[in-house]
Coordinates of C-alpha atoms in Angstrom, one line a residue:
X1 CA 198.5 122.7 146.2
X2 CA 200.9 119.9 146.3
X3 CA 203.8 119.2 148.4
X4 CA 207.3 119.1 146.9
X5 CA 210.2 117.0 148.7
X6 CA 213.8 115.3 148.1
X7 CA 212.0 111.8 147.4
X8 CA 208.6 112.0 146.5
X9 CA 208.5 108.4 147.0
X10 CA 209.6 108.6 150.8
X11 CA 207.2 107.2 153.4
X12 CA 208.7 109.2 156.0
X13 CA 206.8 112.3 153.8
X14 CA 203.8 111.2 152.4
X15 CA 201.0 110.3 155.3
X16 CA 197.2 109.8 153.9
X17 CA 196.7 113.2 155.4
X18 CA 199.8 115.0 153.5
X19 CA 198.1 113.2 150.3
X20 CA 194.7 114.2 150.9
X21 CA 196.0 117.5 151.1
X22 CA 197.6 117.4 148.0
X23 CA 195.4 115.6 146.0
X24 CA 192.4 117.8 147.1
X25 CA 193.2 120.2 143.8
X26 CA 192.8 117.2 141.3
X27 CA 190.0 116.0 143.2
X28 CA 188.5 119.0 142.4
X29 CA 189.1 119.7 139.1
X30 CA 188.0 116.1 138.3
X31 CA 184.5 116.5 140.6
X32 CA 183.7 119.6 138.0
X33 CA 185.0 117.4 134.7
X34 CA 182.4 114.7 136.2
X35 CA 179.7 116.8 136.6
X36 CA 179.8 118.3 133.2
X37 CA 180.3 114.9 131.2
X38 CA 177.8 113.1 133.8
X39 CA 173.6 112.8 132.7
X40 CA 170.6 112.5 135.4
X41 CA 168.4 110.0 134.6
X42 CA 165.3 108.6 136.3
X43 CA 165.5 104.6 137.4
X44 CA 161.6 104.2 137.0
X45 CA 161.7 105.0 133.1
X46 CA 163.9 101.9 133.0
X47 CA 161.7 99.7 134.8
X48 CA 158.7 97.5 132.9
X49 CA 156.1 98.2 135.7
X50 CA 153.4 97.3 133.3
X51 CA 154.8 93.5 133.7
X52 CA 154.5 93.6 137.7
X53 CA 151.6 91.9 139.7
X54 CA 151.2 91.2 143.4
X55 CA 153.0 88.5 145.6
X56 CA 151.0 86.8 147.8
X57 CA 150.9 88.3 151.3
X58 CA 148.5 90.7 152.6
X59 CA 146.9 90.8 149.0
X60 CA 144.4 88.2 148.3
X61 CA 145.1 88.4 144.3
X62 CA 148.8 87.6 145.2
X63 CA 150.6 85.2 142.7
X64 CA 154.0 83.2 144.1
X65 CA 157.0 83.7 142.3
X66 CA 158.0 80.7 139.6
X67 CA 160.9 80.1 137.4
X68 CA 159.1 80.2 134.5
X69 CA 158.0 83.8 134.7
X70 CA 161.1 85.2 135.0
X71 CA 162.4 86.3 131.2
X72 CA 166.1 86.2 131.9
X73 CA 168.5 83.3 131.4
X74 CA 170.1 81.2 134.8
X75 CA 173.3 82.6 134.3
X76 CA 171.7 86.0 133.9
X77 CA 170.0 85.5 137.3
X78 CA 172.7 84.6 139.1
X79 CA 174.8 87.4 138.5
X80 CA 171.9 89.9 138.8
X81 CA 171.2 89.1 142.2
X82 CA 175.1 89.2 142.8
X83 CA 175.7 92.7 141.5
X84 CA 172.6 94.0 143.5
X85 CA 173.3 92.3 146.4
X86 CA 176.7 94.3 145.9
X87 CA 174.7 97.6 145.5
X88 CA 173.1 96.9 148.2
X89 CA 176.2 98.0 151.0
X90 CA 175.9 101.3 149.8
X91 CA 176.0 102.3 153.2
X92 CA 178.8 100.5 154.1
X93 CA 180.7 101.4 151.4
X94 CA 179.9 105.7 151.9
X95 CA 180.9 104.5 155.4
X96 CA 184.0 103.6 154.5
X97 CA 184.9 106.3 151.9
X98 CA 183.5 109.4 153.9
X99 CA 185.9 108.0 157.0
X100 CA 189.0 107.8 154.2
X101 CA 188.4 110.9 151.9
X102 CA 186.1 113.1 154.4
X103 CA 183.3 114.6 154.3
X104 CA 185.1 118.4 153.2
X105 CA 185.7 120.4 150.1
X106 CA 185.8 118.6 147.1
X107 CA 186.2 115.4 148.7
X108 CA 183.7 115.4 150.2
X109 CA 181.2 117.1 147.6
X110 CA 182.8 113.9 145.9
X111 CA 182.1 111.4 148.4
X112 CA 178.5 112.4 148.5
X113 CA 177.8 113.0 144.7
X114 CA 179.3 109.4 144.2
X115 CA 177.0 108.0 146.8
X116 CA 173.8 109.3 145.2
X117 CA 174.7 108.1 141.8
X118 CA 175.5 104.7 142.9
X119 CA 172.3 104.6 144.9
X120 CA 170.3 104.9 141.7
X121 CA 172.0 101.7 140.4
X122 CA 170.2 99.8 143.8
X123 CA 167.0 101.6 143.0
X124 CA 166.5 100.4 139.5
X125 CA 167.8 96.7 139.4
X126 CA 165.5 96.0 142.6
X127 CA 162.7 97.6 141.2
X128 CA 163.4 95.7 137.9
X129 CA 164.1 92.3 139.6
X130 CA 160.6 92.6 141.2
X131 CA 158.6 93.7 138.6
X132 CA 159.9 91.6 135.6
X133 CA 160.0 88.8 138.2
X134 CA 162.9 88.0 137.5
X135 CA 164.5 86.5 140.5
X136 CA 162.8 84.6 143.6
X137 CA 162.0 88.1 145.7
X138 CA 161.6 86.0 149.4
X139 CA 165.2 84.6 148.6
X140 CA 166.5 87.7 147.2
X141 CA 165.5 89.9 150.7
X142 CA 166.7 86.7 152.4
X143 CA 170.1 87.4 150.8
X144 CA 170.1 90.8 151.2
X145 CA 169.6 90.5 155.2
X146 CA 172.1 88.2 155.3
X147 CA 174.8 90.1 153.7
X148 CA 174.0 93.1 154.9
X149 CA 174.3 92.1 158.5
X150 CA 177.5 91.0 158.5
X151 CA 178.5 94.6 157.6
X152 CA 181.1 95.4 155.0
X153 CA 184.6 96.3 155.6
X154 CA 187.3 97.0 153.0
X155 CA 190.9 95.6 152.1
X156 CA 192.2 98.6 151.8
X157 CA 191.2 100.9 154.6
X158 CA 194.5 101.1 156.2
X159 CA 195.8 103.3 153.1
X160 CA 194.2 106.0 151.2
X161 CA 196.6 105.2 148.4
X162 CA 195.5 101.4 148.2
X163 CA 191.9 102.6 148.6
X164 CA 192.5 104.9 145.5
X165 CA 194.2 102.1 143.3
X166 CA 191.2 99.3 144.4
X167 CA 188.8 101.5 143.1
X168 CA 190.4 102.8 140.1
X169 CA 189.6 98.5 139.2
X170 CA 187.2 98.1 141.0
X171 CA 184.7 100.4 139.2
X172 CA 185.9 99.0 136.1
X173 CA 185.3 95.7 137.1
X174 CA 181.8 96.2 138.3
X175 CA 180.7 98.3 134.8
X176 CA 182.0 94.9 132.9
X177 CA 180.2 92.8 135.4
X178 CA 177.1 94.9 134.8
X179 CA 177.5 95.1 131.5
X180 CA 178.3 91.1 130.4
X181 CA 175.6 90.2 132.7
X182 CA 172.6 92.3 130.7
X183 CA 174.3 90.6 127.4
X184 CA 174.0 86.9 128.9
X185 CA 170.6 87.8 130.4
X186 CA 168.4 87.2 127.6
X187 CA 166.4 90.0 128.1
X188 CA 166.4 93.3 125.9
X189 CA 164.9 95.7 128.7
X190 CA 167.4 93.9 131.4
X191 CA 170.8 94.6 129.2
X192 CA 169.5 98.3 128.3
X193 CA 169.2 98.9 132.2
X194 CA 172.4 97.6 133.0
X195 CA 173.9 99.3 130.0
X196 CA 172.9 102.7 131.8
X197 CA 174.4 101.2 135.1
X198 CA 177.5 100.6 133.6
X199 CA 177.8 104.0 131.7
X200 CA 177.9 105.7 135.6
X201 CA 180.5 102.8 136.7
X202 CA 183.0 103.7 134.0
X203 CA 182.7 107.8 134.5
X204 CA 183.4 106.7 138.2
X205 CA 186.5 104.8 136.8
X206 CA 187.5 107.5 135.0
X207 CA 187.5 109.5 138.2
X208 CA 189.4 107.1 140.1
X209 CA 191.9 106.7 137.3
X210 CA 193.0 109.8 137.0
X211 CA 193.8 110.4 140.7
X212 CA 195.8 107.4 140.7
X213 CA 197.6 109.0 137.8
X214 CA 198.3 112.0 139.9
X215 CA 199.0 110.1 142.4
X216 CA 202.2 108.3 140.7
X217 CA 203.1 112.0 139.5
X218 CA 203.7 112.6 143.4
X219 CA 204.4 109.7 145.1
X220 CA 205.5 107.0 142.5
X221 CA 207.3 104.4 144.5
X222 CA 204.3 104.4 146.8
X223 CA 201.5 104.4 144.6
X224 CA 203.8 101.5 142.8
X225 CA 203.4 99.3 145.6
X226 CA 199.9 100.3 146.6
X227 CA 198.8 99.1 142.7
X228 CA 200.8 95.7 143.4
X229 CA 199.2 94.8 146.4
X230 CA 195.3 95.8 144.7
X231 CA 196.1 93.8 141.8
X232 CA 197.6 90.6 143.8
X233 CA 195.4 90.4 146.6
X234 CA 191.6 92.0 144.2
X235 CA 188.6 90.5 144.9
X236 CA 184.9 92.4 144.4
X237 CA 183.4 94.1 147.4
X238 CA 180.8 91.1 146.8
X239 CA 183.0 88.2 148.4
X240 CA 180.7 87.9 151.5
X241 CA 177.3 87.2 149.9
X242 CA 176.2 84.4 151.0
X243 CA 176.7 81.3 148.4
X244 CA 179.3 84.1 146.4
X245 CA 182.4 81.0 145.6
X246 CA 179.5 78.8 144.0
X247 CA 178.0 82.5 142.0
X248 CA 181.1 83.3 140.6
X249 CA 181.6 80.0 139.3
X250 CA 178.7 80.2 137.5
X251 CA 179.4 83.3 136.1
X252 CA 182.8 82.6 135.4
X253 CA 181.5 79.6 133.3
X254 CA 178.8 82.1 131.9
X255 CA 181.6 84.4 130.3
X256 CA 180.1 87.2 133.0
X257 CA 183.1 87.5 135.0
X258 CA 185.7 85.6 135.1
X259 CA 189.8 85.5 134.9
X260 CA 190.1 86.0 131.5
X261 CA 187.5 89.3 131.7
X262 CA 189.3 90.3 134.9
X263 CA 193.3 90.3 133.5
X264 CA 192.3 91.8 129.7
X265 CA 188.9 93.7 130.4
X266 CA 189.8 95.4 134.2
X267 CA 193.4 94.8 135.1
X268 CA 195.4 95.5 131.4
X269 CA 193.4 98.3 130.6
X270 CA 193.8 100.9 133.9
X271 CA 197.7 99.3 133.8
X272 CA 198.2 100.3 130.1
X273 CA 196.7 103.8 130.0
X274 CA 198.5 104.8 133.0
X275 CA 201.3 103.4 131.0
X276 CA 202.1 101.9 134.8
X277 CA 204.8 99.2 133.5
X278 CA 207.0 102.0 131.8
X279 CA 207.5 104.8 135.1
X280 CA 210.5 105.1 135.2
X281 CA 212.5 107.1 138.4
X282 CA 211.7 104.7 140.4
X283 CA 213.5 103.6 144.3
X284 CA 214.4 100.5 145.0
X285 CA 210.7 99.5 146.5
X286 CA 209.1 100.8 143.7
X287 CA 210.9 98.8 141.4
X288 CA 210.5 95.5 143.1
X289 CA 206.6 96.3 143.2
X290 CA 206.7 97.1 139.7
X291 CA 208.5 93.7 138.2
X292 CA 206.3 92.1 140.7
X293 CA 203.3 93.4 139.1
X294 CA 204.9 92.0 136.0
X295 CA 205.4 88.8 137.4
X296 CA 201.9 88.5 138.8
X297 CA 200.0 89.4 135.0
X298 CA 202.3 86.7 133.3
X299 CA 201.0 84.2 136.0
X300 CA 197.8 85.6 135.6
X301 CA 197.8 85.3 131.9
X302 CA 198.9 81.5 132.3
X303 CA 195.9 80.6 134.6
X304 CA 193.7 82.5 132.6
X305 CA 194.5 80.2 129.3
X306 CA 194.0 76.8 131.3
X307 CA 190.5 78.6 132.0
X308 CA 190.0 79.3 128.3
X309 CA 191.3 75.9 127.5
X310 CA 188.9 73.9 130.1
X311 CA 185.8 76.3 129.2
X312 CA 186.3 75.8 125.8
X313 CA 186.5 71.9 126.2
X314 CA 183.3 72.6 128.2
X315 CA 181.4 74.3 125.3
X316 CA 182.4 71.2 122.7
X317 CA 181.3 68.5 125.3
X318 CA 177.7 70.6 125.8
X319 CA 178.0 71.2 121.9
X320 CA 178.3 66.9 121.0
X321 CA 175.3 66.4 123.6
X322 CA 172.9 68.8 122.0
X323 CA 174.0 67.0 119.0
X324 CA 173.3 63.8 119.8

């Protein structure tokens, strides 16, 4: 099912609906390899109910949230309420990816499977949140309003090939965010939920990947340039929740998420196993895009050492106080 043509790489040929044509067979044969490898599980067996108790409100027994109760570590708050908050524009997000891919054959059976997975991941960190008290629950609805409000609307909608290379990373980057976060967090039942979040995230990158690789099989110098710009211009689905710049920080500090995680634990590894800096065949465009890319990891690289450099300085100056 896919189109041949002088120049594979030629604009003139390959429109989003020429690609969704002739991506629709890998789509497919990766929906089935999904759905064999992927497990059901329930988001309530994750979930310490018997920790929960009421908020004050309509019940009379009601007790207000503290700091103290919560088990998890500051850093380990902070980033959950950023990676649910993220959850949360699920329907922004199906919104976005149904309008893209469709709602038809295997895209769509895609589009919809994806949704419901991902909607489990929302399901099970709110429902932990609350009943571990983990996090402040008035600020953390607060939040969600907020964010959700202001509606959601992706980089990348103006190319099905950008939208394709963003969350080829992008998946990848949210399973590490998940998964650093239940690390830092302190608590046991916390990491083991997130640990089953980001065991869905990465068979979604996995998906993702593998029609990007497809995708340079047909329209290299294209999907060349479409990786480029992701990789430059990537920030997390996330960057609108309110008080997100000062979050990150903290969770950059934290060892969560940060520059050094993003180049070596996201960026290098979809680059290296599509083997994207050694395509060869390449036009002109796809060239330039591809030393660009280059260019753009070595900077990247270089700002992600002063990083190391000033958190480690950080971690000896916190080290000398607790010392003294």
């Amino acid at each position: 099912m896919s189109i041949t043509s002088p120049h594979l790489g030629s604009p003139a040929v390959w429109t989003d609906a020429r690609l969704l044509y002739a991506l629709e067979e890998v789509v497919e044969k990766e929906l089935n390899r999904h759905l064999k490898v992927a497990k059901d599980w329930m988001p309530h067996e994750y979930v310490p109910f018997s920790d929960a108790r009421n908020f004050p409100g309509f019940f009379e027994d009601g007790e207000a949230w503290e700091k103290e109760q919560s088990k998890v570590t500051e850093v380990g708050r902070v980033a959950l309420v950023v990676n649910l908050l993220t959850e949360d524009n699920l329907p922004s997000y199906h919104h976005e990816i149904a309008t893209l891919f469709g709602r038809e054959g295997a895209w769509g059976t895609w589009v919809h499977r994806w949704t419901a997975e991902e909607g489990r991941h929302g399901i099970v960190m709110r429902d932990y949140l609350l009943a571990s008290r983990a996090v402040d629950p008035d600020k953390l609805e607060q939040f969600r309003m907020s964010h959700m409000s202001e509606g959601f609307e992706s980089d990348n909608r103006h190319s099905m090939l950008h939208s394709i290379a963003y969350v080829a990373f992008q998946e990848l980057a949210t399973r590490v965010s998940h998964r650093n976060t239940g690390h830092h967090s302190g608590d046991p039942v916390c990491d083991r939920m997130l640990a089953r979040i980001a065991t869905d995230e990465n068979l979604h990158m996995v998906f993702y990947r593998n029609l990007l690789k497809a995708a340079f099989e047909l329209a290299p110098d294209l999907t060349m340039q479409a990786v480029r710009d992701v990789v430059v211009n990537f920030r997390m689905p996330g960057h609108g929740i309110p008080g997100f710049e000062r979050a990150a920080a903290q969770m950059a500090i934290g060892e969560v998420y940060n520059l050094r995680i993003h180049r070596d634990d996201v960026l290098l590894p979809v680059i290296r196993h599509l083997k994207v800096m050694e395509i060869d065949g390449l036009g002109a465009e796809g060239l330039q895009a591809q030393e660009e890319l280059g260019m753009f990891l070595g900077g990247l690289d270089s700002e992600a050492a002063k990083f190391d450099e000033k958190l480690a300085a950080r971690k000896a100056r916190m080290a000398a106080r607790a010392a003294g």
